[in-house]
């Protein structure tokens, strides 16, 4: 297992795209903070208060707001790394030597976790630097430091849950181009198409039917159902709000998010390993 992990990290660090995507993620994180600052300034200008504008994008504030840029580029690297192993025949050669396929999957998964953490920290650092240039470091004490650690930890958890889906897709599809395309489609369009259709079906058709049966309506609460609550992507943004630890109405979001992310990590990993073990390696 250790040899597999060392080999996978060696291959990751040899990929030029790993460094290119890391740099791009950092650039997009910085641009995102600049755009956020520009939007605040425009709002002041809208009311003729531009002379009173003071940037709120301090380094500490920007640090947690800039990490969202990591997700897209992590998705690209995870998709490329997993699927390219099939294209080059690397996984077939490893499996032919009798290595347990579950260990092969977990080795790739450890790389996925590493990329998720590395890109998140790179984006946080880039956003922090830009924020410091705009408005200084900002208020900082022990409690804020702990909040930042908790926010980054939660974001990385949601990030790993998302990347678990994308790694599973890589092991199922096994083609670099198709895997990247499918994963970006999930990343960009799932919320606007599939999930919205599910919400419409549940709220317009299933909910009225359930409400007509007294015992069922008291047991099954599906009024104002939102499928967004039950997949990891929305928690990437919700977990970056440091108020999540200090306001009671955030606690249900935090609890549900932790459960959802944990379930996705377990289920997608189990499906990925199961399909990998059941299918022949071409």
Coordinates of C-alpha atoms in Angstrom, one line a residue:
X1 CA 0.0 0.0 0.0
X2 CA 2.8 2.4 0.9
X3 CA 4.6 1.7 -2.4
X4 CA 1.3 2.5 -4.2
X5 CA 0.9 5.8 -2.4
X6 CA 4.5 6.8 -3.1
X7 CA 4.1 5.9 -6.7
X8 CA 0.9 7.9 -7.1
X9 CA 2.4 11.0 -5.5
X10 CA 5.4 10.7 -7.7
X11 CA 3.1 10.6 -10.8
X12 CA 1.1 13.5 -9.4
X13 CA 4.2 15.7 -8.9
X14 CA 5.4 14.9 -12.4
X15 CA 2.1 16.3 -13.9
X16 CA 2.6 19.8 -15.2
X17 CA -1.2 20.3 -15.0
X18 CA -1.0 19.9 -11.2
X19 CA 1.1 23.0 -10.9
X20 CA -0.7 24.9 -13.7
X21 CA -4.1 24.3 -12.1
X22 CA -2.7 25.3 -8.7
X23 CA -1.5 28.6 -10.1
X24 CA -4.8 29.2 -11.9
X25 CA -6.8 28.4 -8.7
X26 CA -4.7 31.0 -6.8
X27 CA -5.2 33.6 -9.5
X28 CA -8.9 33.0 -9.6
X29 CA -9.1 33.2 -5.8
X30 CA -7.4 36.6 -5.9
X31 CA -9.6 37.8 -8.8
X32 CA -12.7 36.7 -6.8
X33 CA -11.7 38.9 -3.9
X34 CA -11.0 41.9 -6.2
X35 CA -14.4 41.3 -7.8
X36 CA -16.1 41.2 -4.4
X37 CA -14.4 44.4 -3.4
X38 CA -15.4 46.1 -6.7
X39 CA -19.1 45.0 -6.2
X40 CA -19.1 46.6 -2.7
X41 CA -17.7 49.8 -4.1
X42 CA -20.3 49.8 -6.9
X43 CA -23.1 49.5 -4.3
X44 CA -21.7 52.6 -2.4
X45 CA -21.4 54.4 -5.7
X46 CA -25.0 53.6 -6.5
X47 CA -26.1 55.7 -3.5
X48 CA -23.5 58.4 -4.1
X49 CA -21.4 57.3 -1.2
X50 CA -18.3 56.3 -3.0
X51 CA -16.2 58.8 -1.0
X52 CA -17.2 57.0 2.2
X53 CA -16.3 53.5 0.8
X54 CA -13.9 51.5 3.0
X55 CA -13.0 48.0 1.8
X56 CA -14.3 45.2 4.0
X57 CA -12.2 42.6 2.2
X58 CA -9.5 42.3 4.9
X59 CA -7.0 39.5 4.7
X60 CA -8.9 37.4 7.4
X61 CA -12.2 37.9 5.7
X62 CA -10.9 37.2 2.3
X63 CA -9.1 34.0 3.4
X64 CA -12.3 32.1 3.9
X65 CA -14.1 33.7 1.0
X66 CA -11.5 32.8 -1.6
X67 CA -11.3 29.1 -1.1
X68 CA -14.2 28.4 -3.5
X69 CA -11.9 28.6 -6.5
X70 CA -10.2 25.4 -5.5
X71 CA -13.1 23.2 -6.3
X72 CA -13.1 23.5 -10.1
X73 CA -9.4 22.9 -10.5
X74 CA -9.3 20.1 -8.0
X75 CA -12.1 18.5 -10.1
X76 CA -10.0 18.8 -13.2
X77 CA -6.9 17.2 -11.6
X78 CA -8.8 14.4 -9.9
X79 CA -10.5 13.6 -13.2
X80 CA -7.3 13.6 -15.2
X81 CA -5.3 11.7 -12.7
X82 CA -7.7 8.8 -12.2
X83 CA -8.8 8.3 -15.8
X84 CA -5.3 8.7 -17.3
X85 CA -4.2 5.7 -15.2
X86 CA -6.6 3.6 -17.3
X87 CA -5.5 5.2 -20.6
X88 CA -1.8 4.6 -20.0
X89 CA -2.5 1.0 -18.7
X90 CA -0.9 1.8 -15.4
X91 CA -3.7 0.4 -13.3
X92 CA -3.9 -2.8 -15.4
X93 CA -0.2 -3.4 -14.8
X94 CA -0.6 -2.9 -11.1
X95 CA -3.7 -5.1 -10.8
X96 CA -2.0 -7.9 -12.9
X97 CA 0.7 -8.2 -10.2
X98 CA -2.0 -9.3 -7.8
X99 CA -2.4 -6.0 -5.9
X100 CA -5.8 -5.7 -4.1
X101 CA -8.0 -3.4 -6.2
X102 CA -9.4 -1.8 -3.0
X103 CA -5.8 -0.7 -2.1
X104 CA -5.4 0.8 -5.6
X105 CA -8.6 2.8 -5.2
X106 CA -7.6 4.0 -1.7
X107 CA -4.2 5.1 -3.0
X108 CA -5.8 7.3 -5.6
X109 CA -8.3 8.5 -3.0
X110 CA -5.4 9.6 -0.7
X111 CA -4.0 11.6 -3.7
X112 CA -7.5 13.1 -4.2
X113 CA -7.6 14.2 -0.5
X114 CA -4.1 15.7 -0.8
X115 CA -5.0 17.8 -3.9
X116 CA -8.2 19.0 -2.2
X117 CA -6.3 20.2 0.9
X118 CA -3.4 21.6 -1.1
X119 CA -5.5 23.7 -3.5
X120 CA -7.7 24.9 -0.7
X121 CA -4.7 26.2 1.3
X122 CA -3.2 27.7 -1.9
X123 CA -6.4 29.6 -2.6
X124 CA -6.8 30.7 1.0
X125 CA -3.2 32.1 1.0
X126 CA -3.7 33.9 -2.3
X127 CA -7.0 35.4 -1.1
X128 CA -5.4 36.4 2.2
X129 CA -2.6 38.3 0.4
X130 CA -5.0 40.1 -1.9
X131 CA -7.2 41.0 1.1
X132 CA -4.2 42.3 3.0
X133 CA -3.3 44.6 0.1
X134 CA -6.9 45.9 -0.1
X135 CA -7.8 46.5 3.6
X136 CA -5.0 45.1 5.8
X137 CA -5.0 42.0 7.9
X138 CA -8.2 42.7 9.9
X139 CA -9.2 41.7 13.4
X140 CA -7.4 38.7 14.6
X141 CA -7.3 36.8 17.9
X142 CA -7.4 33.3 19.2
X143 CA -11.1 32.8 18.6
X144 CA -10.9 34.0 15.1
X145 CA -7.9 31.7 14.5
X146 CA -9.9 28.7 15.7
X147 CA -12.9 29.8 13.6
X148 CA -10.7 29.9 10.5
X149 CA -9.3 26.4 11.2
X150 CA -12.9 25.1 11.6
X151 CA -14.1 26.8 8.4
X152 CA -11.2 25.4 6.4
X153 CA -11.7 22.0 7.9
X154 CA -15.4 22.0 7.0
X155 CA -14.8 23.3 3.5
X156 CA -12.2 20.6 2.9
X157 CA -14.7 18.0 4.2
X158 CA -17.3 19.2 1.6
X159 CA -14.5 19.4 -1.0
X160 CA -13.5 15.7 -0.4
X161 CA -17.1 14.7 -0.5
X162 CA -17.5 16.3 -3.9
X163 CA -14.2 14.8 -5.2
X164 CA -15.3 11.4 -4.0
X165 CA -18.1 11.6 -6.5
X166 CA -15.6 12.7 -9.2
X167 CA -13.1 9.9 -8.4
X168 CA -15.9 7.4 -8.5
X169 CA -16.9 8.7 -12.0
X170 CA -13.3 8.3 -13.1
X171 CA -13.2 4.7 -12.2
X172 CA -16.5 4.1 -13.9
X173 CA -16.0 6.0 -17.1
X174 CA -12.2 5.4 -17.4
X175 CA -11.7 7.9 -20.2
X176 CA -9.9 11.2 -19.5
X177 CA -11.9 13.4 -21.8
X178 CA -15.3 11.8 -21.0
X179 CA -14.5 11.9 -17.2
X180 CA -13.6 15.5 -17.2
X181 CA -16.6 16.4 -19.3
X182 CA -19.0 14.4 -17.1
X183 CA -17.6 15.7 -13.9
X184 CA -17.7 19.3 -15.0
X185 CA -21.3 18.8 -16.2
X186 CA -22.1 17.5 -12.7
X187 CA -20.2 20.4 -11.1
X188 CA -21.8 23.1 -13.3
X189 CA -25.3 21.9 -14.4
X190 CA -26.6 19.4 -11.9
X191 CA -28.1 22.0 -9.6
X192 CA -29.8 23.9 -12.4
X193 CA -31.3 20.8 -14.2
X194 CA -31.6 17.5 -12.3
X195 CA -32.0 18.9 -8.8
X196 CA -34.5 21.5 -9.9
X197 CA -36.6 18.8 -11.6
X198 CA -36.5 16.7 -8.5
X199 CA -37.7 19.6 -6.4
X200 CA -40.5 20.4 -8.8
X201 CA -41.6 16.7 -8.9
X202 CA -41.6 16.4 -5.1
X203 CA -43.2 19.7 -4.3
X204 CA -45.9 19.7 -7.1
X205 CA -46.8 16.0 -7.2
X206 CA -45.5 14.0 -4.3
X207 CA -46.1 16.5 -1.5
X208 CA -49.9 17.0 -2.2
X209 CA -50.3 13.2 -2.4
X210 CA -48.6 12.7 0.9
X211 CA -50.6 15.6 2.5
X212 CA -53.8 13.8 1.6
X213 CA -52.9 10.8 3.9
X214 CA -53.0 11.9 7.5
X215 CA -50.7 9.2 9.0
X216 CA -48.2 9.6 6.2
X217 CA -48.1 13.4 6.3
X218 CA -47.3 13.3 10.0
X219 CA -44.4 10.9 9.5
X220 CA -43.0 12.2 6.1
X221 CA -42.2 15.9 6.2
X222 CA -41.5 17.0 2.6
X223 CA -43.1 20.4 2.4
X224 CA -40.8 22.9 0.7
X225 CA -38.4 20.1 -0.1
X226 CA -35.0 21.1 -1.5
X227 CA -32.7 18.4 -2.9
X228 CA -29.8 20.9 -2.6
X229 CA -29.8 20.1 1.1
X230 CA -28.8 16.5 0.3
X231 CA -25.7 16.8 -1.8
X232 CA -22.3 18.3 -0.9
X233 CA -22.0 21.2 -3.3
X234 CA -24.1 23.9 -1.4
X235 CA -22.0 23.3 1.7
X236 CA -18.9 24.4 0.0
X237 CA -20.2 28.0 0.3
X238 CA -22.3 27.5 3.5
X239 CA -19.3 26.2 5.4
X240 CA -17.2 29.2 4.6
X241 CA -19.5 31.4 6.8
X242 CA -17.7 31.8 10.1
X243 CA -21.0 32.7 11.8
X244 CA -22.0 29.1 11.4
X245 CA -20.4 28.4 14.8
X246 CA -22.0 31.3 16.7
X247 CA -25.7 31.5 15.6
X248 CA -28.3 29.0 16.6
X249 CA -30.1 28.9 13.2
X250 CA -26.9 27.7 11.6
X251 CA -26.6 24.6 13.7
X252 CA -29.1 22.5 11.7
X253 CA -27.2 23.4 8.5
X254 CA -23.9 22.4 10.1
X255 CA -25.3 19.1 11.4
X256 CA -27.1 18.2 8.1
X257 CA -24.0 19.2 6.1
X258 CA -21.7 17.0 8.2
X259 CA -24.0 14.0 7.8
X260 CA -24.5 14.6 4.0
X261 CA -20.8 14.9 3.4
X262 CA -20.0 11.8 5.4
X263 CA -22.7 9.8 3.7
X264 CA -21.4 10.8 0.2
X265 CA -17.8 9.9 1.1
X266 CA -18.8 6.5 2.3
X267 CA -21.3 5.6 -0.4
X268 CA -19.3 6.9 -3.4
X269 CA -16.2 5.2 -2.1
X270 CA -18.1 1.9 -1.7
X271 CA -19.6 2.1 -5.1
X272 CA -16.3 3.0 -6.7
X273 CA -14.5 0.1 -5.2
X274 CA -17.4 -2.3 -5.9
X275 CA -17.5 -1.4 -9.6
X276 CA -13.7 -1.4 -9.9
X277 CA -13.6 -5.0 -8.5
X278 CA -16.5 -6.3 -10.6
X279 CA -15.3 -4.9 -14.0
X280 CA -12.4 -6.1 -16.1
X281 CA -9.6 -3.7 -16.8
X282 CA -9.3 -3.1 -20.5

